[in-house]
Structure formats: C-alpha cells, structure tokens
CSV table of C-alpha atoms in Angstrom, one decimal:
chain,number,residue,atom,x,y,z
A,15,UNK,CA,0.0,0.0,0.0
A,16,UNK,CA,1.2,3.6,-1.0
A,17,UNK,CA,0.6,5.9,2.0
A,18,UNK,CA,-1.1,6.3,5.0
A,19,UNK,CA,-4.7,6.4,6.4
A,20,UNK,CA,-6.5,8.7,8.8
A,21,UNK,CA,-10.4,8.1,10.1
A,22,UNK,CA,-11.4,9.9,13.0
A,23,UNK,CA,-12.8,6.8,14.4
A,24,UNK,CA,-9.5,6.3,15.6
A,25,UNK,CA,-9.8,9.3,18.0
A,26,UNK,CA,-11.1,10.1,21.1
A,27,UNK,CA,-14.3,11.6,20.4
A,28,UNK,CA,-13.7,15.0,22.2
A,29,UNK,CA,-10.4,15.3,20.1
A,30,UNK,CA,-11.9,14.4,16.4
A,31,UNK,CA,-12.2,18.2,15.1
A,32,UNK,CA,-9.0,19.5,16.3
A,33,UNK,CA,-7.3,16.1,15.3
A,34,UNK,CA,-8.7,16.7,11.6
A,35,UNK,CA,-8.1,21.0,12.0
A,36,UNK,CA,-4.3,19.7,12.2
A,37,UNK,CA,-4.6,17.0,9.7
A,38,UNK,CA,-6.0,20.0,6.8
A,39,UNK,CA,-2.8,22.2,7.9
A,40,UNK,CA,-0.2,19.2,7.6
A,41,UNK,CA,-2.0,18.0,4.1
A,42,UNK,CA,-2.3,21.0,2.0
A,43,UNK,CA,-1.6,24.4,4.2
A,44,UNK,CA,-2.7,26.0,7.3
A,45,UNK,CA,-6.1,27.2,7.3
A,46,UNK,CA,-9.0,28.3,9.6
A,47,UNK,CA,-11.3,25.1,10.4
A,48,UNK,CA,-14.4,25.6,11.6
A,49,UNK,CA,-18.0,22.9,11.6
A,50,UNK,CA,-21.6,22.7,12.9
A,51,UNK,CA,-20.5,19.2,13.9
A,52,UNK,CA,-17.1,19.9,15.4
A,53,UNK,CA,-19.0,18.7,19.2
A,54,UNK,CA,-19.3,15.4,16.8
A,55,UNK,CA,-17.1,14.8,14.0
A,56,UNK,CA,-16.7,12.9,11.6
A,57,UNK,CA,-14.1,12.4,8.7
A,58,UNK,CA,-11.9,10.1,7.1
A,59,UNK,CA,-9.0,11.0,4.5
A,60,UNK,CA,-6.0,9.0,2.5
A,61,UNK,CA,-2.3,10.2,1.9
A,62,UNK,CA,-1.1,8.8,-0.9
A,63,UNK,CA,2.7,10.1,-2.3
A,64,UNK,CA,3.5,9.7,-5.2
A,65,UNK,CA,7.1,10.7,-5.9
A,66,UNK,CA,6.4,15.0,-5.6
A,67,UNK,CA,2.8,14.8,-6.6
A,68,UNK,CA,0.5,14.1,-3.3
A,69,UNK,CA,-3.3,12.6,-3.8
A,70,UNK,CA,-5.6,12.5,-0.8
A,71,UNK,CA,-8.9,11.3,-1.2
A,72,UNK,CA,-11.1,12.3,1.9
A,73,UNK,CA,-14.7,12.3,3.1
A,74,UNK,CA,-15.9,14.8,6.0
A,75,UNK,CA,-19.2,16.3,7.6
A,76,UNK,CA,-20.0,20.2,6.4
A,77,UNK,CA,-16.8,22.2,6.9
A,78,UNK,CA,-15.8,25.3,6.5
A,79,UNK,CA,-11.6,26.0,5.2
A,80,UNK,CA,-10.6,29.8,4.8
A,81,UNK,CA,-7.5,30.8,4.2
A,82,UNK,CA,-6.5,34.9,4.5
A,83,UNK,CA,-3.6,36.4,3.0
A,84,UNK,CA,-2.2,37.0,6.5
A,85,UNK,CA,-2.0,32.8,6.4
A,86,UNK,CA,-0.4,32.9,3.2
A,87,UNK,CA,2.4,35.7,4.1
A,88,UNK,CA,3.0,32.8,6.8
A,89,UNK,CA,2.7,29.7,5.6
A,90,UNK,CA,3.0,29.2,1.2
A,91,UNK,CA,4.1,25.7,0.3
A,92,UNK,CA,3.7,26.9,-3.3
A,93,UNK,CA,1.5,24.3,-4.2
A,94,UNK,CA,-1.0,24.0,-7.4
A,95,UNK,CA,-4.3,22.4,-5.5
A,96,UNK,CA,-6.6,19.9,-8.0
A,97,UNK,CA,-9.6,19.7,-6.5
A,98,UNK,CA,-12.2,16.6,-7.5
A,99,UNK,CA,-16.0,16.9,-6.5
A,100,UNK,CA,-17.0,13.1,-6.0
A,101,UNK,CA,-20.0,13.4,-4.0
A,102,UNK,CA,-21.8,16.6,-2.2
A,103,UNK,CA,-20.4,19.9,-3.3
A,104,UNK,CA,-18.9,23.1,-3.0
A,105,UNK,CA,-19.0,26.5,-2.4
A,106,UNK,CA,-15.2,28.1,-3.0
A,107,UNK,CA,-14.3,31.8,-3.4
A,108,UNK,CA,-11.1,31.8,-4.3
A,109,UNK,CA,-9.0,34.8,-4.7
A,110,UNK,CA,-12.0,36.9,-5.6
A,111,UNK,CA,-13.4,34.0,-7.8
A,112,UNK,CA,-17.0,32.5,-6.8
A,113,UNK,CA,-18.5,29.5,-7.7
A,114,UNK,CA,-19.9,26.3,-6.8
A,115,UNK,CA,-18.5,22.7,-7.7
A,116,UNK,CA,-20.6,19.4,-7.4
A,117,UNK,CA,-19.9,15.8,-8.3
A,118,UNK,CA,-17.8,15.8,-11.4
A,119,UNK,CA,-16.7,18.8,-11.5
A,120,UNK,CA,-12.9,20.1,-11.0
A,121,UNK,CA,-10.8,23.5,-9.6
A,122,UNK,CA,-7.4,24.9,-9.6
A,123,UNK,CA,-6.4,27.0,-6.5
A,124,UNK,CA,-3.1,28.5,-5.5
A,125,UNK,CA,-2.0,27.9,-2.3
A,126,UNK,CA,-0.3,31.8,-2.6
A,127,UNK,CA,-3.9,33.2,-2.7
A,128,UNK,CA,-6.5,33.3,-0.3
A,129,UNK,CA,-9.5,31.3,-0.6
A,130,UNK,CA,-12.9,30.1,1.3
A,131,UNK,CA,-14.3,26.7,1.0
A,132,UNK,CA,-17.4,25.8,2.0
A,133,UNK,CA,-19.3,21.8,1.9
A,134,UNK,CA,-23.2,21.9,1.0
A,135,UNK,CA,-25.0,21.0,4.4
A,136,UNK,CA,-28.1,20.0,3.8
A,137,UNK,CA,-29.4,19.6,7.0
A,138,UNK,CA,-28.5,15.8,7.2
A,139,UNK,CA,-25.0,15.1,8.5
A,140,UNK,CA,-24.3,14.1,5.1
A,141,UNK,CA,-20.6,14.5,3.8
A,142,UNK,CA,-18.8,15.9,0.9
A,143,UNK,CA,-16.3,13.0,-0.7
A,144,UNK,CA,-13.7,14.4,-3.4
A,145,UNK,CA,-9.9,14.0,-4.1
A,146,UNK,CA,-7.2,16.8,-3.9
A,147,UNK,CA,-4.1,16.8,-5.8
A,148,UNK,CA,-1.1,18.4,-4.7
A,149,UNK,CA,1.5,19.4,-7.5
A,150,UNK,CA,4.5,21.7,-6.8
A,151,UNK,CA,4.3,24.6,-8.7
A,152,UNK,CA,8.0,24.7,-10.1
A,153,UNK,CA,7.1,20.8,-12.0
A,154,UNK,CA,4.1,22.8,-13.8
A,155,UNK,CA,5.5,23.0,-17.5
A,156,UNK,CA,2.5,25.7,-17.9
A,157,UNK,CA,1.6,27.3,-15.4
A,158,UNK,CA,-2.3,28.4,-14.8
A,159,UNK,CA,-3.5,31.8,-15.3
A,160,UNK,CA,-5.1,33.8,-12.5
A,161,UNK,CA,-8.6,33.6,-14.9
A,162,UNK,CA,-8.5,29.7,-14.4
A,163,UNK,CA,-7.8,29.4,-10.9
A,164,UNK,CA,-11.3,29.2,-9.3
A,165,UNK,CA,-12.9,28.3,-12.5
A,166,UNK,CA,-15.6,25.2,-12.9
A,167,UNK,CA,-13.4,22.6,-14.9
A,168,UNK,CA,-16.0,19.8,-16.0
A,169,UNK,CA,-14.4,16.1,-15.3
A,170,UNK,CA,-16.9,14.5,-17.8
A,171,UNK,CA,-15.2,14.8,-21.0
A,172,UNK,CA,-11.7,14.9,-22.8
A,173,UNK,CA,-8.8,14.6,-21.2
A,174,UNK,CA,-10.7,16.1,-17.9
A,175,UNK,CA,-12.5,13.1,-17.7
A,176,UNK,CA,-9.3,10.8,-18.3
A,177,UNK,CA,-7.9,12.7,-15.5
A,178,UNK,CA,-11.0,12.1,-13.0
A,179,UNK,CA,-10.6,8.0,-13.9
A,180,UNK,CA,-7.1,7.9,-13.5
A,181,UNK,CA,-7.2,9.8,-10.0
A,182,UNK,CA,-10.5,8.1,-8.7
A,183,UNK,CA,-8.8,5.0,-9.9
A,184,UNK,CA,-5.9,5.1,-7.8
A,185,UNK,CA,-7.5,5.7,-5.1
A,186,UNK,CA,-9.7,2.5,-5.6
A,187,UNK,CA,-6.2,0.3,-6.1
A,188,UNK,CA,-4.5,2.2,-3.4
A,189,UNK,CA,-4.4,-1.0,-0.9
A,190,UNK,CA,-3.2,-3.2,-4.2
A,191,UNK,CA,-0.4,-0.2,-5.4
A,192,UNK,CA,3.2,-0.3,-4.3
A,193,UNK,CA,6.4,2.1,-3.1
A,194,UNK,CA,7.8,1.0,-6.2
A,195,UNK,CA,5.1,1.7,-8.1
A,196,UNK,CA,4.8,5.6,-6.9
A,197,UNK,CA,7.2,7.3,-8.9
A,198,UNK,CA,5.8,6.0,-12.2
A,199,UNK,CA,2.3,7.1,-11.2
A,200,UNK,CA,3.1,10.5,-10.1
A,201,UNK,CA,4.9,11.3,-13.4
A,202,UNK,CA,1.8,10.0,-15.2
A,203,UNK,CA,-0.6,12.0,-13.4
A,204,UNK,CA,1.4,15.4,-13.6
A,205,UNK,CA,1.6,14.9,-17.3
A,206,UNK,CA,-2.3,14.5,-17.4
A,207,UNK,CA,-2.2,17.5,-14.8
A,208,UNK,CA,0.1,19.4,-16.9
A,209,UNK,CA,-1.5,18.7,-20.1
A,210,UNK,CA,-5.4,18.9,-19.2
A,211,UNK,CA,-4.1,22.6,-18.3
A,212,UNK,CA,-2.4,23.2,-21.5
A,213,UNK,CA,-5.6,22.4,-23.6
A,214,UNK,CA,-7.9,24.4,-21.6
A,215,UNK,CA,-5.6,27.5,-21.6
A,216,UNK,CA,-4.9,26.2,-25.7
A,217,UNK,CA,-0.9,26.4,-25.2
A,218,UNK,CA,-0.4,23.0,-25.7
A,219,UNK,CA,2.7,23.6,-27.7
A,220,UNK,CA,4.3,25.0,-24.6
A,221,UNK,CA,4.5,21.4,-23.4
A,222,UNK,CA,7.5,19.6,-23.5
A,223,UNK,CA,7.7,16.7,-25.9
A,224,UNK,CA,7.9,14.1,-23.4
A,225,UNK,CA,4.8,15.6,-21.6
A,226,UNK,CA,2.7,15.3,-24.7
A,227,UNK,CA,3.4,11.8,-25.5
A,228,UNK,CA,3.4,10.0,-22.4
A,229,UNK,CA,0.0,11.9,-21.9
A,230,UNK,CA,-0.8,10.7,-25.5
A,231,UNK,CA,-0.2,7.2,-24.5
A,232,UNK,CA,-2.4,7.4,-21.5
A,233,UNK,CA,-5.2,8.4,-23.7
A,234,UNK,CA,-4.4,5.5,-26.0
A,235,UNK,CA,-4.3,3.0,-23.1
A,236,UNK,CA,-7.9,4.1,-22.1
A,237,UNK,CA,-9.7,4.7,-25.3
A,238,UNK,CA,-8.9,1.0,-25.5
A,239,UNK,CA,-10.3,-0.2,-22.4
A,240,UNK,CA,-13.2,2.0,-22.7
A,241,UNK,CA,-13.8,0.2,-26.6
A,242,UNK,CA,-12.4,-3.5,-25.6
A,243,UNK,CA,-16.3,-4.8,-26.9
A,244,UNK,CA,-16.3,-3.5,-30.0
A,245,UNK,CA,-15.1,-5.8,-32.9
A,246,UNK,CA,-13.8,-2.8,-34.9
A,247,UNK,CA,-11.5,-1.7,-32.4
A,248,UNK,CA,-7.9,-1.9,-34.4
A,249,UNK,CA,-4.9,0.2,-34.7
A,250,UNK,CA,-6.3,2.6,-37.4
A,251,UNK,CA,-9.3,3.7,-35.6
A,252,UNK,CA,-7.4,4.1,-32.7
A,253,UNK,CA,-4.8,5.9,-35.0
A,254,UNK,CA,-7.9,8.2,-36.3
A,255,UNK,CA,-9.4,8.5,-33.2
A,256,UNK,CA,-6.4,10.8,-31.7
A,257,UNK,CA,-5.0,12.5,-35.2
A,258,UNK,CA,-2.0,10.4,-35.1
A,259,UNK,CA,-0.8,8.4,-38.6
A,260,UNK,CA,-0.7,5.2,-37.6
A,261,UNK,CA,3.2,4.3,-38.0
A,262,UNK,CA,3.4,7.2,-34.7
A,263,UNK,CA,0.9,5.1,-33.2
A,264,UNK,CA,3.0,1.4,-33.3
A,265,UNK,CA,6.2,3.5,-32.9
A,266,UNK,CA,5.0,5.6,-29.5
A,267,UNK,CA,3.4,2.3,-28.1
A,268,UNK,CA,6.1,-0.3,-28.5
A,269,UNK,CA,8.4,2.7,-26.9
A,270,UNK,CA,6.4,2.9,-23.8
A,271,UNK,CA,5.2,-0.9,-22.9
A,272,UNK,CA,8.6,-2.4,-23.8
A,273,UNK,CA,7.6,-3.6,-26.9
A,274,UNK,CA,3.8,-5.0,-26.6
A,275,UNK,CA,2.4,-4.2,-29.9
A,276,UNK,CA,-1.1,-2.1,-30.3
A,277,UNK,CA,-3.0,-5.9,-31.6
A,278,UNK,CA,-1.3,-8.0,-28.8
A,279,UNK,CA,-2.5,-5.6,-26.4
A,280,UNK,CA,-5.9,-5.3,-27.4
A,281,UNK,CA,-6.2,-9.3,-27.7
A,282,UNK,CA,-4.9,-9.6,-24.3
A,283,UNK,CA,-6.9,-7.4,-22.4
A,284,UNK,CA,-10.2,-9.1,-24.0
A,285,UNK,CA,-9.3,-12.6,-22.7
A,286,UNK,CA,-8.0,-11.3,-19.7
A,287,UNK,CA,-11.9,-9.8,-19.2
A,288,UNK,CA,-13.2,-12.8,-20.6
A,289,UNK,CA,-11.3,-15.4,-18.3
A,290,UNK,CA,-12.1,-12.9,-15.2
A,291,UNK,CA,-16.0,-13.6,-16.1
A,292,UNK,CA,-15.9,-17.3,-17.4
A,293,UNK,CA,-14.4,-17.8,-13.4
A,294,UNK,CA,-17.6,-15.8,-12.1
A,295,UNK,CA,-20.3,-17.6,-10.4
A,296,UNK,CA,-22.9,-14.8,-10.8
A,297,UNK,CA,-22.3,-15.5,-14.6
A,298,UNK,CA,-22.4,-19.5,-15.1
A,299,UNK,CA,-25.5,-19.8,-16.6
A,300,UNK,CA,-24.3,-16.8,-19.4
A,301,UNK,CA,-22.7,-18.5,-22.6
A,302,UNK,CA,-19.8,-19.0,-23.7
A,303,UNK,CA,-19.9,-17.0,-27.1
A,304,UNK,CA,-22.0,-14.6,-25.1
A,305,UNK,CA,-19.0,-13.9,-22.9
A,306,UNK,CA,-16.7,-13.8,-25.6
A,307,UNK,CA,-18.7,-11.3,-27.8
A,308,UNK,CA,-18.7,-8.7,-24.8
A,309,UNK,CA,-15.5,-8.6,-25.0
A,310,UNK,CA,-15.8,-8.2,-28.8
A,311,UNK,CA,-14.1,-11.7,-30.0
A,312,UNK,CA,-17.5,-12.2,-31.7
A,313,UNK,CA,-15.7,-15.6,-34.0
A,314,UNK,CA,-16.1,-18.5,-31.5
A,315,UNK,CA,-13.2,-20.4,-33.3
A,316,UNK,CA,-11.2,-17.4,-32.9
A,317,UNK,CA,-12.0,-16.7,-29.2
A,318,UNK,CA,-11.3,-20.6,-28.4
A,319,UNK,CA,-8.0,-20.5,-30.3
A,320,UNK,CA,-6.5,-17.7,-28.8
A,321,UNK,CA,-8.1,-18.5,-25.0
A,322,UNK,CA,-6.3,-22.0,-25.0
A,323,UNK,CA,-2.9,-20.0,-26.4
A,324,UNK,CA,-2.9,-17.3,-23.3
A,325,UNK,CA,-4.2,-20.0,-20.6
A,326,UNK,CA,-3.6,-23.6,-21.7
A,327,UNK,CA,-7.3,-24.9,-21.7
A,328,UNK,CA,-10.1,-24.6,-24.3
A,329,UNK,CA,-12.8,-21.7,-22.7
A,330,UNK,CA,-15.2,-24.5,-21.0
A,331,UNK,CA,-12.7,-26.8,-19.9
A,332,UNK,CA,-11.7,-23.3,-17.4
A,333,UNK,CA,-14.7,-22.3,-16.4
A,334,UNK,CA,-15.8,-25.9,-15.0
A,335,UNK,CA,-12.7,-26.0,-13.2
A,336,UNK,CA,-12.8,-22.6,-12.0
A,337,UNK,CA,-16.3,-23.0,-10.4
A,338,UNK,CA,-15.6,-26.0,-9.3
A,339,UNK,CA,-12.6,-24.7,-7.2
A,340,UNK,CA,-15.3,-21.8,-6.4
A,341,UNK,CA,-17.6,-24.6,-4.8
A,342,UNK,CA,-15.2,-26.5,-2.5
A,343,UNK,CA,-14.1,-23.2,-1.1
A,344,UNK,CA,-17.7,-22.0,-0.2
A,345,UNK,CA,-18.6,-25.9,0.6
A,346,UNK,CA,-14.9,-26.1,3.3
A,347,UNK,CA,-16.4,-22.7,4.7
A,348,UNK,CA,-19.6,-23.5,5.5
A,349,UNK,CA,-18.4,-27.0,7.4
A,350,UNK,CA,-15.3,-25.3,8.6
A,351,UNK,CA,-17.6,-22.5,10.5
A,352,UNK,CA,-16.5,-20.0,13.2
A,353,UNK,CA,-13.2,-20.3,14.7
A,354,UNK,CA,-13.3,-20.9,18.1
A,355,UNK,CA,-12.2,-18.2,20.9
C-alpha cells in the first residue's frame, strides 16, 4: 500500500475536530477550520505520495476552510491544488473568484492566494467526498492563469474526464499499489495534470515533448479499455481517433510498454476480461460465445483458439474447473464455520 490512512474513528471523540483542523494544515496548508458538527465529527482522508505529486482522497461532515492572505504571508508551500468533486459539493471563493462545484466537477487553486471553501450542508450530517491533488508549482510546464484558478473545470469529457478516472482510480487500487510503483504514477498523473491545463488554456505547444506523448499514450491506453467490446476496435481507428498516422501510433506504443504491440495488447486485455467472467459464479448460466462477444471476440473459433494460447485450456474446460474450485471453497467454509475463541 502507497501511503497512510486517517479516520477519525480512531480518535477520542472530544479530540476528532481538532485532530482533523491539524490534519488540513499538515495535508495542503494551514487554514482556519471551523463545523456545525465539530462537538461530533466525523471524517476520514487517505495520503497517498506519489514521488512529488500528493493525492488524498477524503470524506468529511459540512466544513468550513478559509485561508487569509495574512495565512499565506505565513505559511505558502507553493502548491498548485486539483480539486475533484465526488459526492456533495462546494462553495469556493477563491481569490475573488466564486462558484460552486458538485460531483464531477474540478478546480485549480493557489496555495499563494487566499480562498474560502465551503461543503453543502443539507441539514443531514451528510458528507462531501472528493480527491485533492497536490502538485508543486516549479514541476508545472504551464503554469495556470489567475482567470483559471477558481474556474468550474467539468471532469466528464476529454482529457478532464481521463484525468477524474485515472485519480478516482488510484485511489480504488490504493491498498493493491506499491512504493515502487509511486514514482511511475506521479509522473503519469502530472503529465495529465500538466496537459489537461495546457488544452484548456490552448498552449499545448508549450508542453514539452515528453509531456505530450506519455499523456498521449495514456489516452491511448484508455480509449482501448473503454472500446475493448467493439469488434472494430484496431490500430487505425485508434490511430484516427487521436489524429495520429498510424506508424506514430506502433512507434510511441512499443516505446512505452517495452515492446507490446497495439494488436497484442488489445487481444490480451479481451481474454483477460473474458477469463475474469468465465471464473464468475454470478455468470455460469451466461454462454460461452456470449462472454466472448462482450469482450468483442464475436468468432467463437477465434476466441477458443487464442483463450487456450494465453491460458492452456479450451474456454469451457476453465470455467468448470474454476467453479468448481469456487464450490469447494464456499462448501470447506460453511463446514469449517466460526473459529473458536
């Protein structure tokens, strides 16, 4: 696991608010922290670090974070703050700048500018969930303008939207992720940064090469998972699909997966799905050819050919031994029953 965990569940009860007031200064900056709830708190947040780039993922009751310039004369980590809406909303004025921010949507803020956050509170103890990303300003190839600090970025589309998966998507793996694997990750997720930036201020030129085409390759990776069931998903289209000639395409991929070809990664991917639901109980009683088309290896023949290549047993031949094996552990369980104190 990358990181550490805080839940204020694992606080006294009369020390939660001022536990979590600390927490917000140590995370991004020192701010004033104040809550309806702070008698009875609640909130629960995740460091992760990866190499300079921090992500936190937290949930918390109705809170209120204001940060004055006299704060920032004090205390400026000069920090680039990426703020992700998952669930509730926000209120932020920041700088001057007022708006409001609910699931999906996305915000810059400058950690040398004073700002006011506020969560919805709709009456309900019910918490706001989003992810912050912390990204040292002296990595940012181009840096925001004041007129997009503060500004409602959507997360539903483009690269915005690649950026919200591949942040909401650590988080998810975050207990599976390793040390090693943090470095990589960061510099993934401040090209996406850097270049989601870049297109929205349209300076994308100003990006350095390297930027552009590990972000590019990013893009690629995803358009294919997000198009593994369609038949027709090949190297041109995917070519087409992002303006690239499709010689750039083979070269840029082989240089970043050590080789893997654009075809051999599609085809592994599909049976990797298609094994992953042939070994699911909840979908035994789905066909064979019904599994395989989902994963868009329409051509039984095909689908059984390459299946016994990657795993060494024709499609059905798995799937009876794999719920099988599913069987005897749920059977041992159930006669095994609760270990004795």
């Amino acid at each position: 696991m990358i990181g550490t965990v805080f839940r204020c569940a694992d606080v006294p009860a009369e020390d939660r608010f001022e536990y979590w007031r600390e927490r917000v200064g140590r995370t991004v900056a020192p701010a004033d922290v104040t809550s309806d709830y702070a008698t009875d708190y609640w909130a629960e947040q995740r460091l992760l670090q990866l190499g300079p780039v921090t992500i936190w993922p937290a949930s918390f009751l109705p809170t209120r974070f204001r940060r004055s310039a006299r704060m920032v004369r004090q205390s400026d980590p000069e920090l680039y703050h990426l703020r992700l809406v998952v669930r509730g909303g926000l209120a932020v004025d920041h700088d001057g700048r007022a708006d409001t921010y609910g699931p999906g949507d996305m915000y810059l803020a400058d950690s040398s500018r004073p700002g006011d956050v506020r969560s919805y509170d709709d009456g309900e103890r019910s918490p706001v969930t989003g992810v912050g990303v912390e990204v040292p300003k002296v990595l940012f190839p181009v840096p925001p303008h004041r007129e997009l600090l503060g500004r409602r970025l959507s997360g539903r589309e483009g690269t915005g939207a690649l950026l919200k998966d591949f942040v909401t998507g650590l988080v998810r793996q975050a207990d599976t992720l390793r040390p090693s694997d943090a470095p990589r990750l960061g510099t993934v997720l401040l090209d996406l940064v850097s270049t989601w930036v870049a297109q929205v201020l349209e300076a994308e030129r100003a990006l350095p090469p390297e930027t552009r085409q590990r972000a590019l390759i990013t893009e690629i990776h995803a358009f294919i998972r997000q198009n593994l069931h369609d038949p027709e998903l090949t190297p041109p289209v995917i070519a087409a699909a992002h303006h690239i000639s499709l010689s750039y395409l083979h070269r840029v991929f082989q240089e970043q997966t050590g080789g893997e070809t654009v075809a051999a990664r599609i085809r592994r991917l599909r049976l990797e799905g298609a094994r992953r639901d042939l070994a699911d109980p909840a979908l035994g009683s789905t066909p064979i050819h019904t599994i395989a088309a989902r994963w868009g290896l329409p051509r039984a023949s095909d689908f059984s050919r390459g299946f016994r290549a990657a795993y060494g047993l024709p499609p059905r031949e798995f799937r009876q031994r794999a719920l099988a094996a599913h069987r005897q552990t749920n059977a041992y369980t159930r006669t095994k029953g609760p270990a004795r104190p």
